[in-house]
Amino acid sequence: MLVKLYDLPPLESVEQFEARTGVTIRRAIAPEKHVVTKWIGEHFSPFWVSEAEVAFAHAPITCIIATENGKMLGFACYDTTTKGFFGPTGVDEKERGRGVGKMLLMHTLYLMRQDGYGYAVIGSAGPKDFYAKAVGAVVIEGSEPGIYKGMLR
């Protein structure tokens, strides 16, 4: 899917979001790598662990996390599979429906815009309707399997 970063909906600040929900959205820091990647592996996929490790290799780190009371709720990465890609991203199943995923998405896309990108690609997008509604993402016709063609599994 393709997202126009120059035409994003307004962003609630992370401070406002935290005051409203109690959830902190922030860039991960290097000493947390083992905690974050372990959590991703337990809740999602070893492929996503590999991508998150790439995010931790960037400076600044391109892994954004959602936490509450010292507990991981979710994450979003960018520039991991390739430059300009958003994802992977995920929220703990028990925490869905609180707006955490949308805030991770929005905050990360705004960071990508600040980094100079005009567009973001959501590769192998799962919930297409969510992305379309949240940020106006559109399907890139003929892009499956795209960059993932021939990937070792």
PDB file of C-alpha atoms in Angstrom:
ATOM      1  CA  MET A   1       0.000   0.000   0.000  1.00  0.00           C
ATOM      2  CA  LEU A   2       1.107   3.564  -0.627  1.00  0.00           C
ATOM      3  CA  VAL A   3       0.692   6.485   1.792  1.00  0.00           C
ATOM      4  CA  LYS A   4       1.097  10.150   0.838  1.00  0.00           C
ATOM      5  CA  LEU A   5       3.110  11.507   3.743  1.00  0.00           C
ATOM      6  CA  TYR A   6       2.499  15.083   2.602  1.00  0.00           C
ATOM      7  CA  ASP A   7      -1.250  14.572   3.032  1.00  0.00           C
ATOM      8  CA  LEU A   8      -1.533  12.888   6.444  1.00  0.00           C
ATOM      9  CA  PRO A   9      -4.411  13.580   8.815  1.00  0.00           C
ATOM     10  CA  PRO A  10      -3.627  15.742  11.872  1.00  0.00           C
ATOM     11  CA  LEU A  11      -1.496  14.080  14.538  1.00  0.00           C
ATOM     12  CA  GLU A  12      -2.393  14.029  18.211  1.00  0.00           C
ATOM     13  CA  SER A  13       0.832  14.720  20.106  1.00  0.00           C
ATOM     14  CA  VAL A  14       2.355  11.848  22.033  1.00  0.00           C
ATOM     15  CA  GLU A  15       1.972  13.959  25.176  1.00  0.00           C
ATOM     16  CA  GLN A  16      -1.769  14.418  24.581  1.00  0.00           C
ATOM     17  CA  PHE A  17      -2.157  10.722  23.775  1.00  0.00           C
ATOM     18  CA  GLU A  18      -0.375   9.741  26.986  1.00  0.00           C
ATOM     19  CA  ALA A  19      -2.452  12.142  29.082  1.00  0.00           C
ATOM     20  CA  ARG A  20      -5.635  10.743  27.551  1.00  0.00           C
ATOM     21  CA  THR A  21      -4.765   7.015  27.581  1.00  0.00           C
ATOM     22  CA  GLY A  22      -1.829   6.467  29.928  1.00  0.00           C
ATOM     23  CA  VAL A  23       0.135   4.955  27.018  1.00  0.00           C
ATOM     24  CA  THR A  24       3.597   6.269  26.158  1.00  0.00           C
ATOM     25  CA  ILE A  25       4.639   6.318  22.491  1.00  0.00           C
ATOM     26  CA  ARG A  26       8.354   6.856  21.946  1.00  0.00           C
ATOM     27  CA  ARG A  27      11.431   5.858  20.021  1.00  0.00           C
ATOM     28  CA  ALA A  28      13.077   2.775  21.535  1.00  0.00           C
ATOM     29  CA  ILE A  29      16.623   3.073  22.876  1.00  0.00           C
ATOM     30  CA  ALA A  30      19.531   0.664  22.365  1.00  0.00           C
ATOM     31  CA  PRO A  31      19.568  -0.906  25.863  1.00  0.00           C
ATOM     32  CA  GLU A  32      15.980  -2.073  25.260  1.00  0.00           C
ATOM     33  CA  LYS A  33      16.786  -4.049  22.109  1.00  0.00           C
ATOM     34  CA  HIS A  34      16.774  -7.443  23.826  1.00  0.00           C
ATOM     35  CA  VAL A  35      13.479  -6.691  25.615  1.00  0.00           C
ATOM     36  CA  VAL A  36      11.722  -5.333  22.521  1.00  0.00           C
ATOM     37  CA  THR A  37      12.888  -8.063  20.144  1.00  0.00           C
ATOM     38  CA  LYS A  38      12.036 -10.805  22.660  1.00  0.00           C
ATOM     39  CA  TRP A  39       8.527  -9.352  23.009  1.00  0.00           C
ATOM     40  CA  ILE A  40       8.104  -9.178  19.221  1.00  0.00           C
ATOM     41  CA  GLY A  41       9.213 -12.808  18.913  1.00  0.00           C
ATOM     42  CA  GLU A  42       6.765 -13.930  21.598  1.00  0.00           C
ATOM     43  CA  HIS A  43       3.797 -12.043  20.126  1.00  0.00           C
ATOM     44  CA  PHE A  44       4.459 -12.053  16.394  1.00  0.00           C
ATOM     45  CA  SER A  45       7.067 -13.500  14.037  1.00  0.00           C
ATOM     46  CA  PRO A  46      10.782 -14.290  13.860  1.00  0.00           C
ATOM     47  CA  PHE A  47      10.791 -12.387  10.548  1.00  0.00           C
ATOM     48  CA  TRP A  48       9.616  -9.316  12.425  1.00  0.00           C
ATOM     49  CA  VAL A  49      12.358  -9.820  15.009  1.00  0.00           C
ATOM     50  CA  SER A  50      14.909  -9.658  12.178  1.00  0.00           C
ATOM     51  CA  GLU A  51      13.388  -6.428  10.904  1.00  0.00           C
ATOM     52  CA  ALA A  52      13.277  -4.872  14.377  1.00  0.00           C
ATOM     53  CA  GLU A  53      16.966  -5.708  14.796  1.00  0.00           C
ATOM     54  CA  VAL A  54      17.642  -3.689  11.639  1.00  0.00           C
ATOM     55  CA  ALA A  55      15.650  -0.795  13.142  1.00  0.00           C
ATOM     56  CA  PHE A  56      17.903  -0.894  16.208  1.00  0.00           C
ATOM     57  CA  ALA A  57      20.978  -0.707  13.954  1.00  0.00           C
ATOM     58  CA  HIS A  58      19.911   2.692  12.610  1.00  0.00           C
ATOM     59  CA  ALA A  59      20.818   6.004  14.182  1.00  0.00           C
ATOM     60  CA  PRO A  60      18.384   7.223  15.212  1.00  0.00           C
ATOM     61  CA  ILE A  61      16.640   3.938  15.958  1.00  0.00           C
ATOM     62  CA  THR A  62      13.618   3.424  13.693  1.00  0.00           C
ATOM     63  CA  CYS A  63      11.595   1.317  16.118  1.00  0.00           C
ATOM     64  CA  ILE A  64       8.804   3.113  17.940  1.00  0.00           C
ATOM     65  CA  ILE A  65       7.270   1.466  20.986  1.00  0.00           C
ATOM     66  CA  ALA A  66       4.088   1.800  23.013  1.00  0.00           C
ATOM     67  CA  THR A  67       4.387   1.163  26.745  1.00  0.00           C
ATOM     68  CA  GLU A  68       2.218   1.462  29.815  1.00  0.00           C
ATOM     69  CA  ASN A  69       3.469   1.082  33.381  1.00  0.00           C
ATOM     70  CA  GLY A  70       6.710  -0.521  32.193  1.00  0.00           C
ATOM     71  CA  LYS A  71       4.927  -3.030  29.939  1.00  0.00           C
ATOM     72  CA  MET A  72       5.238  -3.318  26.139  1.00  0.00           C
ATOM     73  CA  LEU A  73       1.933  -2.897  24.315  1.00  0.00           C
ATOM     74  CA  GLY A  74       3.082  -2.571  20.725  1.00  0.00           C
ATOM     75  CA  PHE A  75       5.686  -1.406  18.242  1.00  0.00           C
ATOM     76  CA  ALA A  76       6.158   0.021  14.761  1.00  0.00           C
ATOM     77  CA  CYS A  77       9.306   0.109  12.640  1.00  0.00           C
ATOM     78  CA  TYR A  78      10.331   1.841   9.456  1.00  0.00           C
ATOM     79  CA  ASP A  79      13.233   1.619   6.996  1.00  0.00           C
ATOM     80  CA  THR A  80      13.805  -2.026   7.913  1.00  0.00           C
ATOM     81  CA  THR A  81      12.883  -4.219   4.926  1.00  0.00           C
ATOM     82  CA  THR A  82      14.007  -1.396   2.656  1.00  0.00           C
ATOM     83  CA  LYS A  83      14.122   2.388   2.746  1.00  0.00           C
ATOM     84  CA  GLY A  84      10.719   4.035   2.705  1.00  0.00           C
ATOM     85  CA  PHE A  85       8.855   1.012   4.078  1.00  0.00           C
ATOM     86  CA  PHE A  86       6.592   1.265   7.118  1.00  0.00           C
ATOM     87  CA  GLY A  87       6.436  -1.878   9.226  1.00  0.00           C
ATOM     88  CA  PRO A  88       6.426  -4.298  10.712  1.00  0.00           C
ATOM     89  CA  THR A  89       4.003  -3.151  13.359  1.00  0.00           C
ATOM     90  CA  GLY A  90       1.879  -4.884  15.934  1.00  0.00           C
ATOM     91  CA  VAL A  91      -0.084  -4.448  19.137  1.00  0.00           C
ATOM     92  CA  ASP A  92      -0.664  -7.063  21.836  1.00  0.00           C
ATOM     93  CA  GLU A  93      -4.042  -8.717  21.113  1.00  0.00           C
ATOM     94  CA  LYS A  94      -5.286  -7.880  24.621  1.00  0.00           C
ATOM     95  CA  GLU A  95      -4.532  -4.177  24.072  1.00  0.00           C
ATOM     96  CA  ARG A  96      -6.207  -3.697  20.697  1.00  0.00           C
ATOM     97  CA  GLY A  97      -9.103  -1.290  20.379  1.00  0.00           C
ATOM     98  CA  ARG A  98      -7.460   1.425  22.497  1.00  0.00           C
ATOM     99  CA  GLY A  99      -6.014   3.409  19.575  1.00  0.00           C
ATOM    100  CA  VAL A 100      -2.448   2.256  20.234  1.00  0.00           C
ATOM    101  CA  GLY A 101      -1.948   0.835  16.739  1.00  0.00           C
ATOM    102  CA  LYS A 102      -3.264   3.959  15.071  1.00  0.00           C
ATOM    103  CA  MET A 103      -1.061   6.200  17.210  1.00  0.00           C
ATOM    104  CA  LEU A 104       2.002   4.062  16.441  1.00  0.00           C
ATOM    105  CA  LEU A 105       1.141   4.270  12.738  1.00  0.00           C
ATOM    106  CA  MET A 106       0.562   8.027  12.740  1.00  0.00           C
ATOM    107  CA  HIS A 107       3.598   8.914  14.850  1.00  0.00           C
ATOM    108  CA  THR A 108       5.877   6.698  12.750  1.00  0.00           C
ATOM    109  CA  LEU A 109       4.583   8.110   9.454  1.00  0.00           C
ATOM    110  CA  TYR A 110       5.144  11.645  10.756  1.00  0.00           C
ATOM    111  CA  LEU A 111       8.734  10.662  11.646  1.00  0.00           C
ATOM    112  CA  MET A 112       9.196   9.347   8.117  1.00  0.00           C
ATOM    113  CA  ARG A 113       7.908  12.655   6.748  1.00  0.00           C
ATOM    114  CA  GLN A 114      10.373  14.508   8.995  1.00  0.00           C
ATOM    115  CA  ASP A 115      13.125  12.275   7.598  1.00  0.00           C
ATOM    116  CA  GLY A 116      12.332  13.635   4.136  1.00  0.00           C
ATOM    117  CA  TYR A 117      10.102  10.959   2.629  1.00  0.00           C
ATOM    118  CA  GLY A 118       7.181  12.057   0.473  1.00  0.00           C
ATOM    119  CA  TYR A 119       5.585   8.613   0.455  1.00  0.00           C
ATOM    120  CA  ALA A 120       5.665   5.466   2.565  1.00  0.00           C
ATOM    121  CA  VAL A 121       5.109   1.919   1.396  1.00  0.00           C
ATOM    122  CA  ILE A 122       3.311  -0.520   3.663  1.00  0.00           C
ATOM    123  CA  GLY A 123       4.679  -3.835   2.463  1.00  0.00           C
ATOM    124  CA  SER A 124       2.536  -6.944   2.778  1.00  0.00           C
ATOM    125  CA  ALA A 125      -0.129  -4.899   4.560  1.00  0.00           C
ATOM    126  CA  GLY A 126      -2.441  -7.024   6.675  1.00  0.00           C
ATOM    127  CA  PRO A 127      -5.439  -4.886   7.655  1.00  0.00           C
ATOM    128  CA  LYS A 128      -5.826  -2.943   4.388  1.00  0.00           C
ATOM    129  CA  ASP A 129      -9.114  -1.341   5.454  1.00  0.00           C
ATOM    130  CA  PHE A 130      -7.476  -0.024   8.641  1.00  0.00           C
ATOM    131  CA  TYR A 131      -4.643   1.634   6.692  1.00  0.00           C
ATOM    132  CA  ALA A 132      -7.014   3.059   4.089  1.00  0.00           C
ATOM    133  CA  LYS A 133      -9.274   4.585   6.730  1.00  0.00           C
ATOM    134  CA  ALA A 134      -6.510   5.803   9.060  1.00  0.00           C
ATOM    135  CA  VAL A 135      -4.134   7.416   6.547  1.00  0.00           C
ATOM    136  CA  GLY A 136      -5.682   7.124   3.088  1.00  0.00           C
ATOM    137  CA  ALA A 137      -3.354   4.302   2.034  1.00  0.00           C
ATOM    138  CA  VAL A 138      -4.070   2.803  -1.367  1.00  0.00           C
ATOM    139  CA  VAL A 139      -3.203  -0.612  -2.758  1.00  0.00           C
ATOM    140  CA  ILE A 140      -0.288  -0.662  -5.189  1.00  0.00           C
ATOM    141  CA  GLU A 141      -1.605  -2.885  -7.967  1.00  0.00           C
ATOM    142  CA  GLY A 142       0.662  -5.746  -9.021  1.00  0.00           C
ATOM    143  CA  SER A 143       2.885  -5.444  -5.950  1.00  0.00           C
ATOM    144  CA  GLU A 144       2.326  -8.912  -4.460  1.00  0.00           C
ATOM    145  CA  PRO A 145       4.695 -10.533  -3.618  1.00  0.00           C
ATOM    146  CA  GLY A 146       6.879  -7.585  -4.625  1.00  0.00           C
ATOM    147  CA  ILE A 147      10.093  -7.251  -2.669  1.00  0.00           C
ATOM    148  CA  TYR A 148       9.285 -10.436  -0.756  1.00  0.00           C
ATOM    149  CA  LYS A 149       9.509 -12.634  -3.876  1.00  0.00           C
ATOM    150  CA  GLY A 150      11.924 -15.489  -3.251  1.00  0.00           C
ATOM    151  CA  MET A 151      12.389 -14.629   0.440  1.00  0.00           C
ATOM    152  CA  LEU A 152      13.851 -17.493   2.456  1.00  0.00           C
ATOM    153  CA  ARG A 153      11.452 -18.891   5.021  1.00  0.00           C
TER     154      ARG A 153
END
